[in-house]
Every structure is written in structure tokens, then in C-alpha cells.
Amino acid sequence: MKKFLAAALLALSMPVAAEQIYTIGVEQAAFLPHYSGDAQGNYQGFARELLDSFAAHSGVRLVYKVLPADELLPALLDGRVDAKYPDNPNWSEPAKAGHRLHYSQAVVNYVDGVMVAPRRVGRGIDELRRLAVVDGWTPWGYEDRVATNQILLVSSENLPRMVRQALLKDSDGAYYNVVVAAHYLNNVRAKPGALVFDADLPHTRSTFNLSSLNHPELIESFDRYLKNQQSAVATLKAKHQVEKNLFSEYVGMEQWKIEFLERQKAKELESGVQH
């Protein structure tokens, strides 16, 4: 009995390991299906569910700090947040100079490009004279034409405004994340297919990553999660459709639209064979 009591007292006297808590800086923006963060600190979408799943599997606690996009990197570099999502090694390179950031494996793939009215698809870059861009975005691949006034940038305060400009023909196209723009058209504006991605125009394919300055152990743990829970990650991607048709010509389109276009192609091929 004495031995049991001694062991029990020893166990009670041993310090309990504190739960590891990390503060993740996330973006204050309506960017579904990837994520949505507001000024009240609410955060949801694919990224939230993925990070919550990682925390549950890894035994850590994540606290989300929603910040305007231009405040995220400074918050990471001065230690106000432990990690930043999304990030990418190629973003804001001058501001990151002198800092050794740690990056996770690719979390999700994305495409930024130009959405145009279906009748304008394939017309080429020379027909793109006015390009709507949300304030703060850089239309990569169009810098030279913008600098020489071959393309005029049409400022938009947000995605809804930019889509409206393109639909009203105030611009010839709209530059944005293709999946996010299509999600807005399909689910919020209820105009599926009103604007479509023109893959013939310059566009960027890259990835969203998790980054940290002072916590490489967090990045290593997150990478293990991405590797060991590939099935769970794939299920979340499919649920939120963050990579929907990303590697096909139908990126961002709803399935009924894809099936319609495929039937049209089949008819055209059949007609060509008959002639």
C-alpha cells in the first residue's frame, strides 16, 4: 500500500506537459472555397478545416489571428504570429530578404489567370485591352503590356465589383484566382459560366504553403500530417473543390457545363468526320 501511495504521490507531483499552442496568421478576405476571414475574427473554409484536422492529429492547439493581407507578413516577421497561411517562397521576396523562413510542402495548387466572357475565349492577348484587377493584386505575365499602355488596368475594390465590371463589359477580362472567381459566379452570383478561364492567356500556376520563421518543428509536423493523412486531405479538397478541374481546360466549371461542352465537341467531331 505504501508503495502504491508513494507512486501515486510521485505521479501527482510530476509536471504535466503544457499543450503546445501556435498562433496562425490568416487572411481577412472572402476567398472561398479556400478560406474566408472577417474583421470579427471568424475563419472558415477549406484551410480552416485542414488546419483543424492537422491540430487534432498532431496534438497541438492552433489559434487563428485574422489580419488584412498586407499585415500578415509583417506580423510573421516580428513574431506576432507563429505561422502564416497562405504563403509561398516566391511571394514578397524583397520583404523577406534576410529572414530564413521555413515552408511546408504544397498544401493546395492554384491558378491565377484571366476570366473572360465565353465569346472572347481564344481571341488572344492583343484583344485584351482593359483588364479588371482587384486592388492589391499583381497580374503576373501582363507587366510589360501594362507598362507600355497596351493594357489598361481597371481598378476593382473587391471580387464582386470586378466580376460586375467584366459582365457589364467595362473590361475585357478579369484577373483573379480562377477557382475562387468561378465559385463566386457559381454559388453567390448564380451566373455559372458567365465568365470562363482563358488558358491561352498568360496565367500562373503555383501553390499555397504554410510558413514559419521561428518554428521549424511546426512545419515538420505539418509536413508529416500532409504525408500520413493524404486520404483525409484529398477528401477535404474534394469537399471544398479547391482544385476542381485545375489541370484540365475546364478549370473552375461546374460539371453540367463540362458535360455540355463535351457533347458539343463530340457533335463537332462527328460532323467533321461526316464531311
PDB file of C-alpha atoms in Angstrom:
ATOM      1  CA  MET A   1       0.000   0.000   0.000  1.00  0.00           C
ATOM      2  CA  LYS A   2       2.836   2.360   0.913  1.00  0.00           C
ATOM      3  CA  LYS A   3       4.499   1.709  -2.438  1.00  0.00           C
ATOM      4  CA  PHE A   4       1.210   2.436  -4.223  1.00  0.00           C
ATOM      5  CA  LEU A   5       0.710   5.684  -2.324  1.00  0.00           C
ATOM      6  CA  ALA A   6       4.292   6.714  -2.982  1.00  0.00           C
ATOM      7  CA  ALA A   7       3.879   6.052  -6.701  1.00  0.00           C
ATOM      8  CA  ALA A   8       0.596   7.966  -6.780  1.00  0.00           C
ATOM      9  CA  LEU A   9       2.103  10.944  -4.978  1.00  0.00           C
ATOM     10  CA  LEU A  10       5.084  10.891  -7.338  1.00  0.00           C
ATOM     11  CA  ALA A  11       2.780  10.877 -10.371  1.00  0.00           C
ATOM     12  CA  LEU A  12       0.802  13.796  -8.979  1.00  0.00           C
ATOM     13  CA  SER A  13       3.960  15.758  -8.307  1.00  0.00           C
ATOM     14  CA  MET A  14       5.341  15.294 -11.819  1.00  0.00           C
ATOM     15  CA  PRO A  15       4.811  18.344 -14.071  1.00  0.00           C
ATOM     16  CA  VAL A  16       2.210  17.913 -16.803  1.00  0.00           C
ATOM     17  CA  ALA A  17       3.453  18.806 -20.277  1.00  0.00           C
ATOM     18  CA  ALA A  18       1.772  22.003 -21.399  1.00  0.00           C
ATOM     19  CA  GLU A  19      -0.266  21.871 -24.593  1.00  0.00           C
ATOM     20  CA  GLN A  20       1.700  23.432 -27.444  1.00  0.00           C
ATOM     21  CA  ILE A  21      -0.170  26.449 -28.792  1.00  0.00           C
ATOM     22  CA  TYR A  22       0.617  28.153 -32.091  1.00  0.00           C
ATOM     23  CA  THR A  23      -0.899  31.351 -33.456  1.00  0.00           C
ATOM     24  CA  ILE A  24      -1.585  31.122 -37.185  1.00  0.00           C
ATOM     25  CA  GLY A  25      -1.881  34.363 -39.126  1.00  0.00           C
ATOM     26  CA  VAL A  26      -4.634  34.064 -41.726  1.00  0.00           C
ATOM     27  CA  GLU A  27      -6.065  36.468 -44.263  1.00  0.00           C
ATOM     28  CA  GLN A  28      -9.045  38.751 -43.731  1.00  0.00           C
ATOM     29  CA  ALA A  29     -10.707  38.138 -47.080  1.00  0.00           C
ATOM     30  CA  ALA A  30     -13.659  36.437 -48.736  1.00  0.00           C
ATOM     31  CA  PHE A  31     -11.704  33.831 -50.678  1.00  0.00           C
ATOM     32  CA  LEU A  32     -13.929  30.766 -50.689  1.00  0.00           C
ATOM     33  CA  PRO A  33     -13.710  27.897 -51.230  1.00  0.00           C
ATOM     34  CA  HIS A  34     -10.129  28.253 -49.910  1.00  0.00           C
ATOM     35  CA  TYR A  35     -10.959  30.396 -46.870  1.00  0.00           C
ATOM     36  CA  SER A  36     -12.960  33.300 -45.512  1.00  0.00           C
ATOM     37  CA  GLY A  37     -11.844  35.530 -42.647  1.00  0.00           C
ATOM     38  CA  ASP A  38     -13.641  38.598 -41.319  1.00  0.00           C
ATOM     39  CA  ALA A  39     -12.877  41.549 -39.057  1.00  0.00           C
ATOM     40  CA  GLN A  40     -14.593  39.793 -36.129  1.00  0.00           C
ATOM     41  CA  GLY A  41     -12.006  37.001 -36.249  1.00  0.00           C
ATOM     42  CA  ASN A  42     -14.237  34.363 -37.828  1.00  0.00           C
ATOM     43  CA  TYR A  43     -12.349  31.966 -40.090  1.00  0.00           C
ATOM     44  CA  GLN A  44     -13.776  29.159 -42.207  1.00  0.00           C
ATOM     45  CA  GLY A  45     -13.412  27.199 -45.435  1.00  0.00           C
ATOM     46  CA  PHE A  46     -11.035  24.520 -46.674  1.00  0.00           C
ATOM     47  CA  ALA A  47      -7.986  25.982 -44.930  1.00  0.00           C
ATOM     48  CA  ARG A  48      -9.744  26.122 -41.540  1.00  0.00           C
ATOM     49  CA  GLU A  49     -10.905  22.506 -41.758  1.00  0.00           C
ATOM     50  CA  LEU A  50      -7.485  21.329 -42.923  1.00  0.00           C
ATOM     51  CA  LEU A  51      -5.608  23.139 -40.151  1.00  0.00           C
ATOM     52  CA  ASP A  52      -8.121  21.960 -37.541  1.00  0.00           C
ATOM     53  CA  SER A  53      -7.637  18.388 -38.766  1.00  0.00           C
ATOM     54  CA  PHE A  54      -3.855  18.794 -38.535  1.00  0.00           C
ATOM     55  CA  ALA A  55      -4.147  20.086 -34.962  1.00  0.00           C
ATOM     56  CA  ALA A  56      -6.376  17.170 -33.933  1.00  0.00           C
ATOM     57  CA  HIS A  57      -3.960  14.612 -35.401  1.00  0.00           C
ATOM     58  CA  SER A  58      -0.841  16.300 -34.044  1.00  0.00           C
ATOM     59  CA  GLY A  59      -1.922  17.141 -30.514  1.00  0.00           C
ATOM     60  CA  VAL A  60      -1.332  20.877 -30.784  1.00  0.00           C
ATOM     61  CA  ARG A  61      -3.715  23.795 -30.439  1.00  0.00           C
ATOM     62  CA  LEU A  62      -3.997  26.394 -33.158  1.00  0.00           C
ATOM     63  CA  VAL A  63      -5.258  29.919 -32.576  1.00  0.00           C
ATOM     64  CA  TYR A  64      -6.239  31.852 -35.697  1.00  0.00           C
ATOM     65  CA  LYS A  65      -5.421  35.538 -35.958  1.00  0.00           C
ATOM     66  CA  VAL A  66      -7.313  37.126 -38.860  1.00  0.00           C
ATOM     67  CA  LEU A  67      -5.399  40.061 -40.352  1.00  0.00           C
ATOM     68  CA  PRO A  68      -5.593  42.195 -43.503  1.00  0.00           C
ATOM     69  CA  ALA A  69      -3.412  40.711 -46.232  1.00  0.00           C
ATOM     70  CA  ASP A  70      -0.789  43.461 -46.055  1.00  0.00           C
ATOM     71  CA  GLU A  71      -0.331  42.918 -42.309  1.00  0.00           C
ATOM     72  CA  LEU A  72       0.224  39.170 -42.414  1.00  0.00           C
ATOM     73  CA  LEU A  73       3.891  39.077 -43.413  1.00  0.00           C
ATOM     74  CA  PRO A  74       4.953  41.872 -41.008  1.00  0.00           C
ATOM     75  CA  ALA A  75       3.126  40.002 -38.216  1.00  0.00           C
ATOM     76  CA  LEU A  76       5.080  36.851 -39.036  1.00  0.00           C
ATOM     77  CA  LEU A  77       8.442  38.615 -39.236  1.00  0.00           C
ATOM     78  CA  ASP A  78       8.012  40.494 -35.950  1.00  0.00           C
ATOM     79  CA  GLY A  79       6.722  37.471 -34.054  1.00  0.00           C
ATOM     80  CA  ARG A  80       3.097  38.438 -33.550  1.00  0.00           C
ATOM     81  CA  VAL A  81       2.095  35.168 -35.237  1.00  0.00           C
ATOM     82  CA  ASP A  82       3.938  31.853 -35.282  1.00  0.00           C
ATOM     83  CA  ALA A  83       2.996  30.884 -38.824  1.00  0.00           C
ATOM     84  CA  LYS A  84       1.292  32.312 -41.899  1.00  0.00           C
ATOM     85  CA  TYR A  85      -1.224  30.811 -44.304  1.00  0.00           C
ATOM     86  CA  PRO A  86      -1.242  31.056 -47.201  1.00  0.00           C
ATOM     87  CA  ASP A  87       2.330  31.752 -48.188  1.00  0.00           C
ATOM     88  CA  ASN A  88       4.737  30.787 -50.935  1.00  0.00           C
ATOM     89  CA  PRO A  89       8.536  31.034 -51.256  1.00  0.00           C
ATOM     90  CA  ASN A  90       8.134  33.289 -54.309  1.00  0.00           C
ATOM     91  CA  TRP A  91       5.879  35.850 -52.651  1.00  0.00           C
ATOM     92  CA  SER A  92       7.194  39.184 -51.289  1.00  0.00           C
ATOM     93  CA  GLU A  93      10.826  38.183 -51.760  1.00  0.00           C
ATOM     94  CA  PRO A  94      12.273  41.693 -51.100  1.00  0.00           C
ATOM     95  CA  ALA A  95      10.414  41.967 -47.784  1.00  0.00           C
ATOM     96  CA  LYS A  96      11.618  38.509 -46.743  1.00  0.00           C
ATOM     97  CA  ALA A  97      15.276  39.224 -47.529  1.00  0.00           C
ATOM     98  CA  GLY A  98      17.481  38.457 -44.534  1.00  0.00           C
ATOM     99  CA  HIS A  99      14.876  36.183 -42.922  1.00  0.00           C
ATOM    100  CA  ARG A 100      15.160  32.390 -43.052  1.00  0.00           C
ATOM    101  CA  LEU A 101      11.589  31.257 -43.394  1.00  0.00           C
ATOM    102  CA  HIS A 102      10.541  27.638 -43.289  1.00  0.00           C
ATOM    103  CA  TYR A 103       7.913  26.444 -45.765  1.00  0.00           C
ATOM    104  CA  SER A 104       5.720  23.369 -45.747  1.00  0.00           C
ATOM    105  CA  GLN A 105       5.104  21.120 -48.681  1.00  0.00           C
ATOM    106  CA  ALA A 106       2.468  22.332 -51.101  1.00  0.00           C
ATOM    107  CA  VAL A 107      -0.920  22.347 -49.409  1.00  0.00           C
ATOM    108  CA  VAL A 108      -3.054  23.081 -52.469  1.00  0.00           C
ATOM    109  CA  ASN A 109      -2.457  24.041 -56.099  1.00  0.00           C
ATOM    110  CA  TYR A 110      -3.951  27.174 -57.604  1.00  0.00           C
ATOM    111  CA  VAL A 111      -4.213  29.060 -60.891  1.00  0.00           C
ATOM    112  CA  ASP A 112      -4.378  32.833 -61.240  1.00  0.00           C
ATOM    113  CA  GLY A 113      -5.474  33.958 -64.679  1.00  0.00           C
ATOM    114  CA  VAL A 114      -7.957  35.893 -66.773  1.00  0.00           C
ATOM    115  CA  MET A 115     -11.667  35.161 -66.784  1.00  0.00           C
ATOM    116  CA  VAL A 116     -13.481  36.299 -69.923  1.00  0.00           C
ATOM    117  CA  ALA A 117     -16.930  36.049 -71.465  1.00  0.00           C
ATOM    118  CA  PRO A 118     -17.234  32.733 -73.349  1.00  0.00           C
ATOM    119  CA  ARG A 119     -17.373  34.538 -76.709  1.00  0.00           C
ATOM    120  CA  ARG A 120     -13.937  36.046 -76.025  1.00  0.00           C
ATOM    121  CA  VAL A 121     -12.119  32.782 -75.291  1.00  0.00           C
ATOM    122  CA  GLY A 122      -9.184  32.228 -77.621  1.00  0.00           C
ATOM    123  CA  ARG A 123      -9.048  35.756 -79.041  1.00  0.00           C
ATOM    124  CA  GLY A 124      -5.513  36.226 -77.791  1.00  0.00           C
ATOM    125  CA  ILE A 125      -3.726  38.810 -75.720  1.00  0.00           C
ATOM    126  CA  ASP A 126      -3.889  41.528 -78.393  1.00  0.00           C
ATOM    127  CA  GLU A 127      -7.670  41.683 -77.890  1.00  0.00           C
ATOM    128  CA  LEU A 128      -7.240  42.202 -74.161  1.00  0.00           C
ATOM    129  CA  ARG A 129      -7.151  45.990 -73.809  1.00  0.00           C
ATOM    130  CA  ARG A 130      -8.854  46.561 -70.438  1.00  0.00           C
ATOM    131  CA  LEU A 131      -8.108  44.173 -67.583  1.00  0.00           C
ATOM    132  CA  ALA A 132     -10.024  44.342 -64.298  1.00  0.00           C
ATOM    133  CA  VAL A 133      -7.849  43.664 -61.253  1.00  0.00           C
ATOM    134  CA  VAL A 134      -8.725  43.740 -57.551  1.00  0.00           C
ATOM    135  CA  ASP A 135      -6.727  46.377 -55.673  1.00  0.00           C
ATOM    136  CA  GLY A 136      -3.525  44.862 -54.302  1.00  0.00           C
ATOM    137  CA  TRP A 137      -3.302  42.124 -56.930  1.00  0.00           C
ATOM    138  CA  THR A 138      -0.485  41.969 -59.488  1.00  0.00           C
ATOM    139  CA  PRO A 139      -1.478  40.493 -62.879  1.00  0.00           C
ATOM    140  CA  TRP A 140       1.677  38.428 -63.415  1.00  0.00           C
ATOM    141  CA  GLY A 141       2.522  37.960 -67.079  1.00  0.00           C
ATOM    142  CA  TYR A 142       0.992  41.281 -68.103  1.00  0.00           C
ATOM    143  CA  GLU A 143       3.520  43.703 -66.594  1.00  0.00           C
ATOM    144  CA  ASP A 144       5.206  44.674 -69.876  1.00  0.00           C
ATOM    145  CA  ARG A 145       1.932  45.379 -71.664  1.00  0.00           C
ATOM    146  CA  VAL A 146       0.678  47.399 -68.712  1.00  0.00           C
ATOM    147  CA  ALA A 147       3.928  49.391 -68.614  1.00  0.00           C
ATOM    148  CA  THR A 148       3.634  50.228 -72.333  1.00  0.00           C
ATOM    149  CA  ASN A 149      -0.101  51.059 -72.070  1.00  0.00           C
ATOM    150  CA  GLN A 150      -1.111  48.169 -74.311  1.00  0.00           C
ATOM    151  CA  ILE A 151      -3.295  47.019 -71.424  1.00  0.00           C
ATOM    152  CA  LEU A 152      -5.169  49.396 -69.156  1.00  0.00           C
ATOM    153  CA  LEU A 153      -5.805  48.121 -65.635  1.00  0.00           C
ATOM    154  CA  VAL A 154      -9.340  48.705 -64.390  1.00  0.00           C
ATOM    155  CA  SER A 155      -9.296  49.012 -60.593  1.00  0.00           C
ATOM    156  CA  SER A 156     -11.761  46.966 -58.551  1.00  0.00           C
ATOM    157  CA  GLU A 157     -12.190  47.189 -54.792  1.00  0.00           C
ATOM    158  CA  ASN A 158     -13.236  43.542 -54.486  1.00  0.00           C
ATOM    159  CA  LEU A 159     -14.209  40.402 -56.390  1.00  0.00           C
ATOM    160  CA  PRO A 160     -17.939  41.219 -56.772  1.00  0.00           C
ATOM    161  CA  ARG A 161     -17.078  44.613 -58.255  1.00  0.00           C
ATOM    162  CA  MET A 162     -14.533  43.092 -60.611  1.00  0.00           C
ATOM    163  CA  VAL A 163     -16.973  40.448 -61.853  1.00  0.00           C
ATOM    164  CA  ARG A 164     -19.616  43.126 -62.384  1.00  0.00           C
ATOM    165  CA  GLN A 165     -17.171  45.175 -64.470  1.00  0.00           C
ATOM    166  CA  ALA A 166     -16.424  42.176 -66.662  1.00  0.00           C
ATOM    167  CA  LEU A 167     -20.083  41.215 -67.068  1.00  0.00           C
ATOM    168  CA  LEU A 168     -21.044  44.786 -67.984  1.00  0.00           C
ATOM    169  CA  LYS A 169     -18.179  44.907 -70.492  1.00  0.00           C
ATOM    170  CA  ASP A 170     -16.398  47.673 -68.593  1.00  0.00           C
ATOM    171  CA  SER A 171     -13.352  45.435 -69.047  1.00  0.00           C
ATOM    172  CA  ASP A 172     -12.327  42.719 -71.496  1.00  0.00           C
ATOM    173  CA  GLY A 173     -11.425  40.304 -68.748  1.00  0.00           C
ATOM    174  CA  ALA A 174     -10.858  39.889 -65.014  1.00  0.00           C
ATOM    175  CA  TYR A 175      -7.633  38.655 -63.416  1.00  0.00           C
ATOM    176  CA  TYR A 176      -8.082  36.560 -60.283  1.00  0.00           C
ATOM    177  CA  ASN A 177      -7.772  33.152 -58.694  1.00  0.00           C
ATOM    178  CA  VAL A 178      -9.742  31.057 -61.161  1.00  0.00           C
ATOM    179  CA  VAL A 179     -11.334  28.635 -58.696  1.00  0.00           C
ATOM    180  CA  VAL A 180     -12.378  31.459 -56.347  1.00  0.00           C
ATOM    181  CA  ALA A 181     -13.849  33.528 -59.188  1.00  0.00           C
ATOM    182  CA  ALA A 182     -15.750  30.504 -60.517  1.00  0.00           C
ATOM    183  CA  HIS A 183     -17.015  29.666 -57.027  1.00  0.00           C
ATOM    184  CA  TYR A 184     -18.367  33.194 -56.692  1.00  0.00           C
ATOM    185  CA  LEU A 185     -20.068  33.033 -60.101  1.00  0.00           C
ATOM    186  CA  ASN A 186     -21.499  29.582 -59.463  1.00  0.00           C
ATOM    187  CA  ASN A 187     -22.634  29.921 -55.849  1.00  0.00           C
ATOM    188  CA  VAL A 188     -23.048  33.609 -54.996  1.00  0.00           C
ATOM    189  CA  ARG A 189     -23.789  35.470 -58.215  1.00  0.00           C
ATOM    190  CA  ALA A 190     -25.696  32.489 -59.640  1.00  0.00           C
ATOM    191  CA  LYS A 191     -24.254  33.043 -63.087  1.00  0.00           C
ATOM    192  CA  PRO A 192     -22.308  29.824 -63.758  1.00  0.00           C
ATOM    193  CA  GLY A 193     -20.275  30.016 -66.934  1.00  0.00           C
ATOM    194  CA  ALA A 194     -20.846  33.764 -67.413  1.00  0.00           C
ATOM    195  CA  LEU A 195     -17.066  34.169 -67.238  1.00  0.00           C
ATOM    196  CA  VAL A 196     -14.632  31.361 -68.004  1.00  0.00           C
ATOM    197  CA  PHE A 197     -10.889  30.891 -67.702  1.00  0.00           C
ATOM    198  CA  ASP A 198      -8.940  31.536 -70.916  1.00  0.00           C
ATOM    199  CA  ALA A 199      -5.966  29.168 -70.682  1.00  0.00           C
ATOM    200  CA  ASP A 200      -4.432  30.667 -73.833  1.00  0.00           C
ATOM    201  CA  LEU A 201      -3.731  33.923 -71.996  1.00  0.00           C
ATOM    202  CA  PRO A 202      -0.787  34.284 -69.566  1.00  0.00           C
ATOM    203  CA  HIS A 203      -1.541  32.699 -66.218  1.00  0.00           C
ATOM    204  CA  THR A 204       0.254  31.490 -63.103  1.00  0.00           C
ATOM    205  CA  ARG A 205       0.192  28.020 -61.589  1.00  0.00           C
ATOM    206  CA  SER A 206       1.575  27.743 -58.075  1.00  0.00           C
ATOM    207  CA  THR A 207       0.840  26.510 -54.562  1.00  0.00           C
ATOM    208  CA  PHE A 208      -0.326  27.675 -51.160  1.00  0.00           C
ATOM    209  CA  ASN A 209       2.052  26.708 -48.342  1.00  0.00           C
ATOM    210  CA  LEU A 210       2.283  27.174 -44.583  1.00  0.00           C
ATOM    211  CA  SER A 211       5.281  29.231 -43.465  1.00  0.00           C
ATOM    212  CA  SER A 212       7.001  29.975 -40.178  1.00  0.00           C
ATOM    213  CA  LEU A 213      10.038  31.976 -39.129  1.00  0.00           C
ATOM    214  CA  ASN A 214      10.757  30.632 -35.653  1.00  0.00           C
ATOM    215  CA  HIS A 215       9.000  27.264 -35.543  1.00  0.00           C
ATOM    216  CA  PRO A 216      10.509  24.744 -37.975  1.00  0.00           C
ATOM    217  CA  GLU A 217       9.124  21.976 -35.739  1.00  0.00           C
ATOM    218  CA  LEU A 218       5.591  23.122 -36.614  1.00  0.00           C
ATOM    219  CA  ILE A 219       6.353  22.916 -40.342  1.00  0.00           C
ATOM    220  CA  GLU A 220       7.921  19.464 -39.922  1.00  0.00           C
ATOM    221  CA  SER A 221       4.864  18.247 -38.021  1.00  0.00           C
ATOM    222  CA  PHE A 222       2.530  19.709 -40.651  1.00  0.00           C
ATOM    223  CA  ASP A 223       4.505  18.000 -43.437  1.00  0.00           C
ATOM    224  CA  ARG A 224       4.162  14.670 -41.626  1.00  0.00           C
ATOM    225  CA  TYR A 225       0.421  15.244 -41.423  1.00  0.00           C
ATOM    226  CA  LEU A 226       0.182  16.001 -45.164  1.00  0.00           C
ATOM    227  CA  LYS A 227       2.121  12.816 -45.932  1.00  0.00           C
ATOM    228  CA  ASN A 228       0.434  10.472 -43.468  1.00  0.00           C
ATOM    229  CA  GLN A 229      -3.114  11.783 -43.951  1.00  0.00           C
ATOM    230  CA  GLN A 230      -3.153  12.044 -47.749  1.00  0.00           C
ATOM    231  CA  SER A 231      -6.578  10.432 -47.967  1.00  0.00           C
ATOM    232  CA  ALA A 232      -8.101  12.845 -45.440  1.00  0.00           C
ATOM    233  CA  VAL A 233      -6.523  15.818 -47.200  1.00  0.00           C
ATOM    234  CA  ALA A 234      -7.833  14.622 -50.571  1.00  0.00           C
ATOM    235  CA  THR A 235     -11.314  14.234 -49.074  1.00  0.00           C
ATOM    236  CA  LEU A 236     -11.253  17.832 -47.816  1.00  0.00           C
ATOM    237  CA  LYS A 237     -10.049  19.097 -51.198  1.00  0.00           C
ATOM    238  CA  ALA A 238     -12.871  17.251 -52.936  1.00  0.00           C
ATOM    239  CA  LYS A 239     -15.438  18.519 -50.406  1.00  0.00           C
ATOM    240  CA  HIS A 240     -14.465  22.149 -50.977  1.00  0.00           C
ATOM    241  CA  GLN A 241     -13.495  21.689 -54.652  1.00  0.00           C
ATOM    242  CA  VAL A 242     -10.361  23.798 -54.212  1.00  0.00           C
ATOM    243  CA  GLU A 243      -8.607  22.011 -57.075  1.00  0.00           C
ATOM    244  CA  LYS A 244     -11.670  21.361 -59.208  1.00  0.00           C
ATOM    245  CA  ASN A 245     -10.586  20.561 -62.786  1.00  0.00           C
ATOM    246  CA  LEU A 246      -7.423  22.533 -62.069  1.00  0.00           C
ATOM    247  CA  PHE A 247      -5.376  20.537 -64.523  1.00  0.00           C
ATOM    248  CA  SER A 248      -7.883  20.496 -67.351  1.00  0.00           C
ATOM    249  CA  GLU A 249      -9.240  23.045 -69.779  1.00  0.00           C
ATOM    250  CA  TYR A 250     -12.416  23.148 -67.699  1.00  0.00           C
ATOM    251  CA  VAL A 251     -10.857  24.645 -64.581  1.00  0.00           C
ATOM    252  CA  GLY A 252     -13.491  26.141 -62.295  1.00  0.00           C
ATOM    253  CA  MET A 253     -16.504  24.983 -64.333  1.00  0.00           C
ATOM    254  CA  GLU A 254     -19.481  23.123 -62.925  1.00  0.00           C
ATOM    255  CA  GLN A 255     -19.945  19.517 -64.039  1.00  0.00           C
ATOM    256  CA  TRP A 256     -23.101  20.184 -66.076  1.00  0.00           C
ATOM    257  CA  LYS A 257     -21.218  22.808 -68.080  1.00  0.00           C
ATOM    258  CA  ILE A 258     -18.339  20.424 -68.715  1.00  0.00           C
ATOM    259  CA  GLU A 259     -20.720  17.712 -69.908  1.00  0.00           C
ATOM    260  CA  PHE A 260     -22.465  20.213 -72.191  1.00  0.00           C
ATOM    261  CA  LEU A 261     -19.166  21.327 -73.757  1.00  0.00           C
ATOM    262  CA  GLU A 262     -18.028  17.727 -74.182  1.00  0.00           C
ATOM    263  CA  ARG A 263     -21.277  16.918 -76.012  1.00  0.00           C
ATOM    264  CA  GLN A 264     -20.759  19.954 -78.241  1.00  0.00           C
ATOM    265  CA  LYS A 265     -17.219  18.814 -79.031  1.00  0.00           C
ATOM    266  CA  ALA A 266     -18.427  15.323 -79.831  1.00  0.00           C
ATOM    267  CA  LYS A 267     -21.053  16.715 -82.209  1.00  0.00           C
ATOM    268  CA  GLU A 268     -18.488  18.915 -83.955  1.00  0.00           C
ATOM    269  CA  LEU A 269     -16.101  15.973 -84.354  1.00  0.00           C
ATOM    270  CA  GLU A 270     -18.861  13.770 -85.695  1.00  0.00           C
ATOM    271  CA  SER A 271     -19.910  16.494 -88.119  1.00  0.00           C
ATOM    272  CA  GLY A 272     -16.313  16.894 -89.272  1.00  0.00           C
ATOM    273  CA  VAL A 273     -15.921  13.185 -89.886  1.00  0.00           C
ATOM    274  CA  GLN A 274     -19.142  13.053 -91.905  1.00  0.00           C
ATOM    275  CA  HIS A 275     -17.931  15.893 -94.124  1.00  0.00           C
TER     276      HIS A 275
END
